[in-house]
CSV table of C-alpha atoms in Angstrom, one decimal:
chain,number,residue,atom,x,y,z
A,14,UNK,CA,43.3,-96.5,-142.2
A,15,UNK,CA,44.7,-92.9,-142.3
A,16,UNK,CA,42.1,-92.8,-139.0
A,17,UNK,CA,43.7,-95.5,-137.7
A,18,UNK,CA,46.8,-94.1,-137.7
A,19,UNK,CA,46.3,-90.3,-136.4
A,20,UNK,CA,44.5,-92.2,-133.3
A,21,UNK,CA,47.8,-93.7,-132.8
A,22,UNK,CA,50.1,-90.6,-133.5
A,23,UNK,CA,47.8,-89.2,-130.8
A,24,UNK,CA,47.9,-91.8,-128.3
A,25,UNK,CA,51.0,-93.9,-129.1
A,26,UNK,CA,53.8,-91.0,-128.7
A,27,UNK,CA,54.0,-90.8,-132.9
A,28,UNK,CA,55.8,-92.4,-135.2
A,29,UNK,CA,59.6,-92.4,-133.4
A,30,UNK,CA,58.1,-94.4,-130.6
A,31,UNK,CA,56.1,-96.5,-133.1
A,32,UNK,CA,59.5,-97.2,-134.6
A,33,UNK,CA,61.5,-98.3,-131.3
A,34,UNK,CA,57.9,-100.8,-130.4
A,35,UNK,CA,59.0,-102.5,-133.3
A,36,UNK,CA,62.3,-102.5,-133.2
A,37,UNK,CA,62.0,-103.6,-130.0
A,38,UNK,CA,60.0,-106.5,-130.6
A,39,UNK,CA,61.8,-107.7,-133.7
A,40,UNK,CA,65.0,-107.4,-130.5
A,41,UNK,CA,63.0,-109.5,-128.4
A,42,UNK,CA,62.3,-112.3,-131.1
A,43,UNK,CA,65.6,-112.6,-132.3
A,44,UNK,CA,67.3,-112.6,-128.7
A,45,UNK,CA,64.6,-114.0,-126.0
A,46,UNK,CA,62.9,-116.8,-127.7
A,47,UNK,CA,62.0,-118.1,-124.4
A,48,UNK,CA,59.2,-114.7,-124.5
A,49,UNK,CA,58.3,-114.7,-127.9
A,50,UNK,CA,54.5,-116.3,-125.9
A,51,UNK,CA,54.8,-113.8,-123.5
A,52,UNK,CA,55.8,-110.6,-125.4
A,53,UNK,CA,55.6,-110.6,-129.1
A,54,UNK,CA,53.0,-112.6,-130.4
A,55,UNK,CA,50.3,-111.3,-128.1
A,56,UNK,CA,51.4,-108.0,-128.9
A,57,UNK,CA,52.0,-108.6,-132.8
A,58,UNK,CA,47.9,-110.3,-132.4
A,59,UNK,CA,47.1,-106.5,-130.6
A,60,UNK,CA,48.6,-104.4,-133.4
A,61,UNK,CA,46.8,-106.5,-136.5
A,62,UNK,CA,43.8,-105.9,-135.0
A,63,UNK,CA,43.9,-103.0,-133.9
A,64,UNK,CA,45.3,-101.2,-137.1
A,65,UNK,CA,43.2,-103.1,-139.3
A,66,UNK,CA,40.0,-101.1,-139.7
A,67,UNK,CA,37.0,-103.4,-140.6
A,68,UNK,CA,38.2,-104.7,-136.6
A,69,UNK,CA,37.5,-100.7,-135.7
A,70,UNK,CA,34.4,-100.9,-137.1
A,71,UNK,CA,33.4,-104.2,-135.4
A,72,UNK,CA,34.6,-103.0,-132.1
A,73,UNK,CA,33.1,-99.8,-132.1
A,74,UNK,CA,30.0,-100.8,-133.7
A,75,UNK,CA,29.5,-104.1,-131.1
A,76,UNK,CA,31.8,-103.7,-128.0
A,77,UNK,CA,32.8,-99.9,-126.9
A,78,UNK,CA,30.8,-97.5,-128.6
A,79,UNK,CA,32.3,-94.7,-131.4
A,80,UNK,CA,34.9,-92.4,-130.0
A,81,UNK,CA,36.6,-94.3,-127.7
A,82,UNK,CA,38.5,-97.1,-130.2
A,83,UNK,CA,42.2,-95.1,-129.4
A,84,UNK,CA,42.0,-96.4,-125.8
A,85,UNK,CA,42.6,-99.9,-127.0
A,86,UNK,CA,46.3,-98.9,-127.4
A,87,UNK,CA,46.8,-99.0,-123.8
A,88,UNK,CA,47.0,-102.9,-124.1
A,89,UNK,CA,50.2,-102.6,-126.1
A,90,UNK,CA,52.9,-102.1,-123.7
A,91,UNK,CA,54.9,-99.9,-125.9
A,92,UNK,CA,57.0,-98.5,-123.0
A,93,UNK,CA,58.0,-101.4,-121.8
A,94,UNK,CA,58.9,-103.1,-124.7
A,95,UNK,CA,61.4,-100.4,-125.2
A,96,UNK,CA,62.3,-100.3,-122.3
A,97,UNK,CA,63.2,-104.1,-122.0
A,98,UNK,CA,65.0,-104.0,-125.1
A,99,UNK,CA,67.3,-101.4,-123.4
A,100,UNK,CA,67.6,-103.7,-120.6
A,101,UNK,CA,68.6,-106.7,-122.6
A,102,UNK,CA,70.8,-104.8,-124.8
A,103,UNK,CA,72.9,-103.8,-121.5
A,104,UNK,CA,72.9,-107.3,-120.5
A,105,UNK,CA,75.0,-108.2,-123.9
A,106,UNK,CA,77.6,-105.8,-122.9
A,107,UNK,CA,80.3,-106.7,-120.9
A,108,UNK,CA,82.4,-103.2,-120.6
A,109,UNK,CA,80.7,-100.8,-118.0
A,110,UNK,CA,82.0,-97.9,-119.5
A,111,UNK,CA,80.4,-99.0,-123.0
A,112,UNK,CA,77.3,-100.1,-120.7
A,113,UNK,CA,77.2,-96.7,-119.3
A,114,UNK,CA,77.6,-94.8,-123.6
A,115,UNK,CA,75.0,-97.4,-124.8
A,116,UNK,CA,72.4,-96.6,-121.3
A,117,UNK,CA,73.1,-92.5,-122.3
A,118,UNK,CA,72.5,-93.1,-125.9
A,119,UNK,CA,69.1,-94.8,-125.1
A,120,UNK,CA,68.2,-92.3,-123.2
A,121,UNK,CA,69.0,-89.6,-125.4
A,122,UNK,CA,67.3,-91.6,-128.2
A,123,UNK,CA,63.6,-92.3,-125.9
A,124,UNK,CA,64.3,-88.5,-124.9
A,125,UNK,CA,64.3,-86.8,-128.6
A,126,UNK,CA,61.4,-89.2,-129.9
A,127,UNK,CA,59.0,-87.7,-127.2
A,128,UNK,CA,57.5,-84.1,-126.6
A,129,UNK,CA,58.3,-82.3,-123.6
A,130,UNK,CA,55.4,-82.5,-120.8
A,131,UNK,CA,56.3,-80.1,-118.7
A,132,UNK,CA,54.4,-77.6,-120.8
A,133,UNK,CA,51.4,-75.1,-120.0
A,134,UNK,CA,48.9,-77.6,-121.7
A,135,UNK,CA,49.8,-80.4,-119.3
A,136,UNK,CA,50.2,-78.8,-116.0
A,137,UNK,CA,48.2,-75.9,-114.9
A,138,UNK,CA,47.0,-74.3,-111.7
A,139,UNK,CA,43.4,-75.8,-110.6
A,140,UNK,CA,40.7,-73.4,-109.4
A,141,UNK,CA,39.2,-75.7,-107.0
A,142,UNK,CA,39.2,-78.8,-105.4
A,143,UNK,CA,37.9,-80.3,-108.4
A,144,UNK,CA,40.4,-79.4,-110.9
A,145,UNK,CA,37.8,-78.4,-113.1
A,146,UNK,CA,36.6,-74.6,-114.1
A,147,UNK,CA,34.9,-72.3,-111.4
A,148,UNK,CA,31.8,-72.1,-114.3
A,149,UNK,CA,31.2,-75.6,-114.6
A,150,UNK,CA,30.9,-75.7,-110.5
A,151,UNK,CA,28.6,-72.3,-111.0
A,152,UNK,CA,26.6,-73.8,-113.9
A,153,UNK,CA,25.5,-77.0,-112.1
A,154,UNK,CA,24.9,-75.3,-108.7
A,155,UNK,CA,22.5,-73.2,-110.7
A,156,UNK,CA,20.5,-76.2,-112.0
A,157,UNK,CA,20.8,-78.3,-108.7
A,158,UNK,CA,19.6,-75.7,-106.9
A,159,UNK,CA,16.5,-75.0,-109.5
A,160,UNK,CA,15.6,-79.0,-109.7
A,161,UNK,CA,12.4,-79.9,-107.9
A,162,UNK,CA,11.9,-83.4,-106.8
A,163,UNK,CA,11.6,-85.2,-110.2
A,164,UNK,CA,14.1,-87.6,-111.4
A,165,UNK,CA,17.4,-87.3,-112.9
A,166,UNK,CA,16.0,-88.0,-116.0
A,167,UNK,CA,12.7,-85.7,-116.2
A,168,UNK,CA,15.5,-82.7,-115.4
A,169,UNK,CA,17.4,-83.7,-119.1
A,170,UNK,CA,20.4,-80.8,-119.4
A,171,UNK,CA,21.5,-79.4,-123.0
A,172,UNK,CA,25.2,-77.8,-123.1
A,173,UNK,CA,28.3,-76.6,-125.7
A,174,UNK,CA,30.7,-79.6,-125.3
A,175,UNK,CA,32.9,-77.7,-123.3
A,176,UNK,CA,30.7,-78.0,-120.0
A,177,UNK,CA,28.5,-81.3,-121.2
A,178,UNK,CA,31.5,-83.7,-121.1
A,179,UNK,CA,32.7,-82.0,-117.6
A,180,UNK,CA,29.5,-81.2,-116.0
A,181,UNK,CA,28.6,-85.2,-114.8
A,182,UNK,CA,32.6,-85.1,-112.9
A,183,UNK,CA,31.3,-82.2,-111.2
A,184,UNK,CA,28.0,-83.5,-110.3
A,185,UNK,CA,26.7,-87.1,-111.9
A,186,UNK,CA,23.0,-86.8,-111.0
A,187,UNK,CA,22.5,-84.2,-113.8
A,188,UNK,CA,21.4,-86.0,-116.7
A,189,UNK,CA,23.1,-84.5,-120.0
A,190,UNK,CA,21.5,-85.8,-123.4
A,191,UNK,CA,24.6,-86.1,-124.5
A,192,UNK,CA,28.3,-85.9,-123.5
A,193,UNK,CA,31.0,-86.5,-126.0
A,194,UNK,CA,29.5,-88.2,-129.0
A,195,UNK,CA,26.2,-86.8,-129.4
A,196,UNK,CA,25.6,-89.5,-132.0
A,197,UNK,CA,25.5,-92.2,-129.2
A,198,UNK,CA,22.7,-90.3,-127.3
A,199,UNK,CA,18.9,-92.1,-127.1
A,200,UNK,CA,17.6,-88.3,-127.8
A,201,UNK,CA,16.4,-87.1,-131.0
A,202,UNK,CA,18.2,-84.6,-133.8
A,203,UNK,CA,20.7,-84.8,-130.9
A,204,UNK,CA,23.7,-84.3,-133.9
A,205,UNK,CA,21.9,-80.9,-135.1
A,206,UNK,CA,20.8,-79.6,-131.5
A,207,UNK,CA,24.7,-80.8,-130.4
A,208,UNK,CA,25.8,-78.4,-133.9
A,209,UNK,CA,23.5,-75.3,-132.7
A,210,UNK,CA,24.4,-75.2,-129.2
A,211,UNK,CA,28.2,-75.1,-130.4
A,212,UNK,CA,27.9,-72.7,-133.1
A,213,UNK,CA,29.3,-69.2,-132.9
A,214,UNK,CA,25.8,-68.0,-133.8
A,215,UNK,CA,22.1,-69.8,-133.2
A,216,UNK,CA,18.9,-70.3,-134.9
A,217,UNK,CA,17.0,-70.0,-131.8
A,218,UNK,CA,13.6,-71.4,-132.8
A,219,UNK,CA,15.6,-74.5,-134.4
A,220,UNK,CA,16.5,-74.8,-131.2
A,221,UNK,CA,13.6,-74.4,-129.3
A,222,UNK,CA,11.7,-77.1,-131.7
A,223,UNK,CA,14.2,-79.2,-130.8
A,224,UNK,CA,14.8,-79.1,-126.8
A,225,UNK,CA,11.2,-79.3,-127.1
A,226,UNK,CA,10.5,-82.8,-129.3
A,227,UNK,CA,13.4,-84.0,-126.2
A,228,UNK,CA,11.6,-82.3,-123.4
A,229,UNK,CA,15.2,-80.8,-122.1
A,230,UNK,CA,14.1,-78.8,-119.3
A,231,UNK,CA,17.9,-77.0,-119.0
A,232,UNK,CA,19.7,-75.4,-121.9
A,233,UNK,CA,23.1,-73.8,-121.4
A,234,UNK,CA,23.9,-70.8,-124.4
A,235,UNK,CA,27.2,-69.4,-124.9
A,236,UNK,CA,27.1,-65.5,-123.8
A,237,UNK,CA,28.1,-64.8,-127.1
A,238,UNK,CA,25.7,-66.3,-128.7
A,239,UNK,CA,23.1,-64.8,-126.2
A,240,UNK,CA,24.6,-61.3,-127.4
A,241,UNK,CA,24.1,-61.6,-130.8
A,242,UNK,CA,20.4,-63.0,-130.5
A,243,UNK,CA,20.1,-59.7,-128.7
A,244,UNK,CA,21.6,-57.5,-131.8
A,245,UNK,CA,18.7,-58.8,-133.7
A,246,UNK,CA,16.2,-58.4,-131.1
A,247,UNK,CA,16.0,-62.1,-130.3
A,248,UNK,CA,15.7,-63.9,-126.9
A,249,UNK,CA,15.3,-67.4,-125.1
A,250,UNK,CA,13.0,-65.5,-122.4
A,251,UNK,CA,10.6,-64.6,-125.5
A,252,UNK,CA,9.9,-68.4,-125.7
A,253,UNK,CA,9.3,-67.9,-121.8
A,254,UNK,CA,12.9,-69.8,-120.9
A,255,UNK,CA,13.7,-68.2,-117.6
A,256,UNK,CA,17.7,-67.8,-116.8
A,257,UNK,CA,18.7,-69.2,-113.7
A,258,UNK,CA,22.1,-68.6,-114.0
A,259,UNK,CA,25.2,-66.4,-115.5
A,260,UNK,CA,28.9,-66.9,-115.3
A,261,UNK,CA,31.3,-64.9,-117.6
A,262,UNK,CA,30.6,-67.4,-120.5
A,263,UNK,CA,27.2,-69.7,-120.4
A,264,UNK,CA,24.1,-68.4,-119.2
A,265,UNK,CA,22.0,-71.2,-118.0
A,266,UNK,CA,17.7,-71.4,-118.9
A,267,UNK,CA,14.8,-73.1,-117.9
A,268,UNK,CA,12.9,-74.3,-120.7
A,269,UNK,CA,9.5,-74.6,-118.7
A,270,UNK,CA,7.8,-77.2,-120.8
């Protein structure tokens, strides 16, 4: 449950705006009967389920796949809801002068239950056309260019989450073994290779057991962790990987299996 719930803080706008959906629907019940099939009770349906977590389970485990259960709280119309309580509320008052207090209180109320967004985490200047880093453009170049003629799949790329999940925007014929949720892949040990790859430091013949049981032909390595496989006299080339690419933080190997 306590799941459940930071999925919503996350997704929902917290707990002030979890507040006004109910308020707003217990508003709605009371004062438009004629919607109650329209507004609440589909909406009342939405939030048992979707709190309730032997549902998350079943959903995850039979309908969407692990990791992606918080988008279901997109079906609850939370801002409207409040914001049709607002409208209905100005409907009951006669006075424009009190309409115009009670419109100014709202908004000051939806105002201080929400986060500010125009912040450095939201907005930001893009590097390209893509809106994504310059590296992840540099990385799958690299491996594009290095491909021969096999398939997608026979060319099976290994990367720290930071360029796996963006990699496929940039370029979808490169076929990651995992994105995301590395649980969900059809690869083997993809949880541990997915854990080594995004360590600080690497076991590197862990990892060369397992690109090799997958038959991953590209491996991307943090620089760092290249550097410190160095200090100890350690290196992907001395399983024969050959690096076909370098940008200020991944270098980018051909297994040659």
């Amino acid at each position: 449950m306590k799941e459940i719930i930071e999925l919503y803080h996350a997704v929902g706008g917290g707990y002030s705006y979890l507040g006004l959906l109910l308020i707003g629907l217990l508003f709605l019940y009371l004062k438009k009967p004629d919607q109650r099939e329209l507004l609440i009770y589909p909406n009342l349906i939405f939030m048992a389920i979707f709190f309730n977590p032997l549902f998350k389970n079943i959903i995850e485990t039979y309908f969407l796949g692990k990791g992606v259960f918080w988008r279901l709280w997109w079906l609850i119309p939370i801002n409207g809801i409040i914001a049709l309580m607002c409208i209905f509320t100005l409907d009951l008052i006669k006075k424009k002068y009190e309409k115009v207090i009670v419109f100014m209180a709202a908004c000051l109320i939806i105002v201080m239950s929400g986060k500010p967004v125009f912040n450095d985490g939201n907005f930001v200047r893009t590097e390209n056309k893509f809106k994504m880093p310059n590296e992840i453009l540099e990385i799958g170049n690299a491996i594009e260019l290095d491909q021969n003629e096999k398939t997608a799949e026979e060319n099976i790329i290994v990367a720290p989450y930071d360029v796996a999940w963006t990699i496929r925007m940039y370029n979808p014929g490169l076929y990651m073994l995992y994105g995301r949720n590395p649980e969900l892949s059809e690869g083997l040990y993809t949880e541990k290779l997915y854990g080594l790859v995004n360590g600080e430091t690497i076991d590197l013949e862990a990892l060369h057991s397992l690109l090799k049981i997958n038959n991953v032909k590209y491996v991307v390595l943090k620089n760092k962790q290249v550097d410190l496989l160095q200090e100890e006299h350690m290196d992907p080339k001395h399983f024969e990987y050959e690096e076909i690419g370098h940008t200020d933080n991944y270098s980018v190997y051909r297994t040659n299996f």
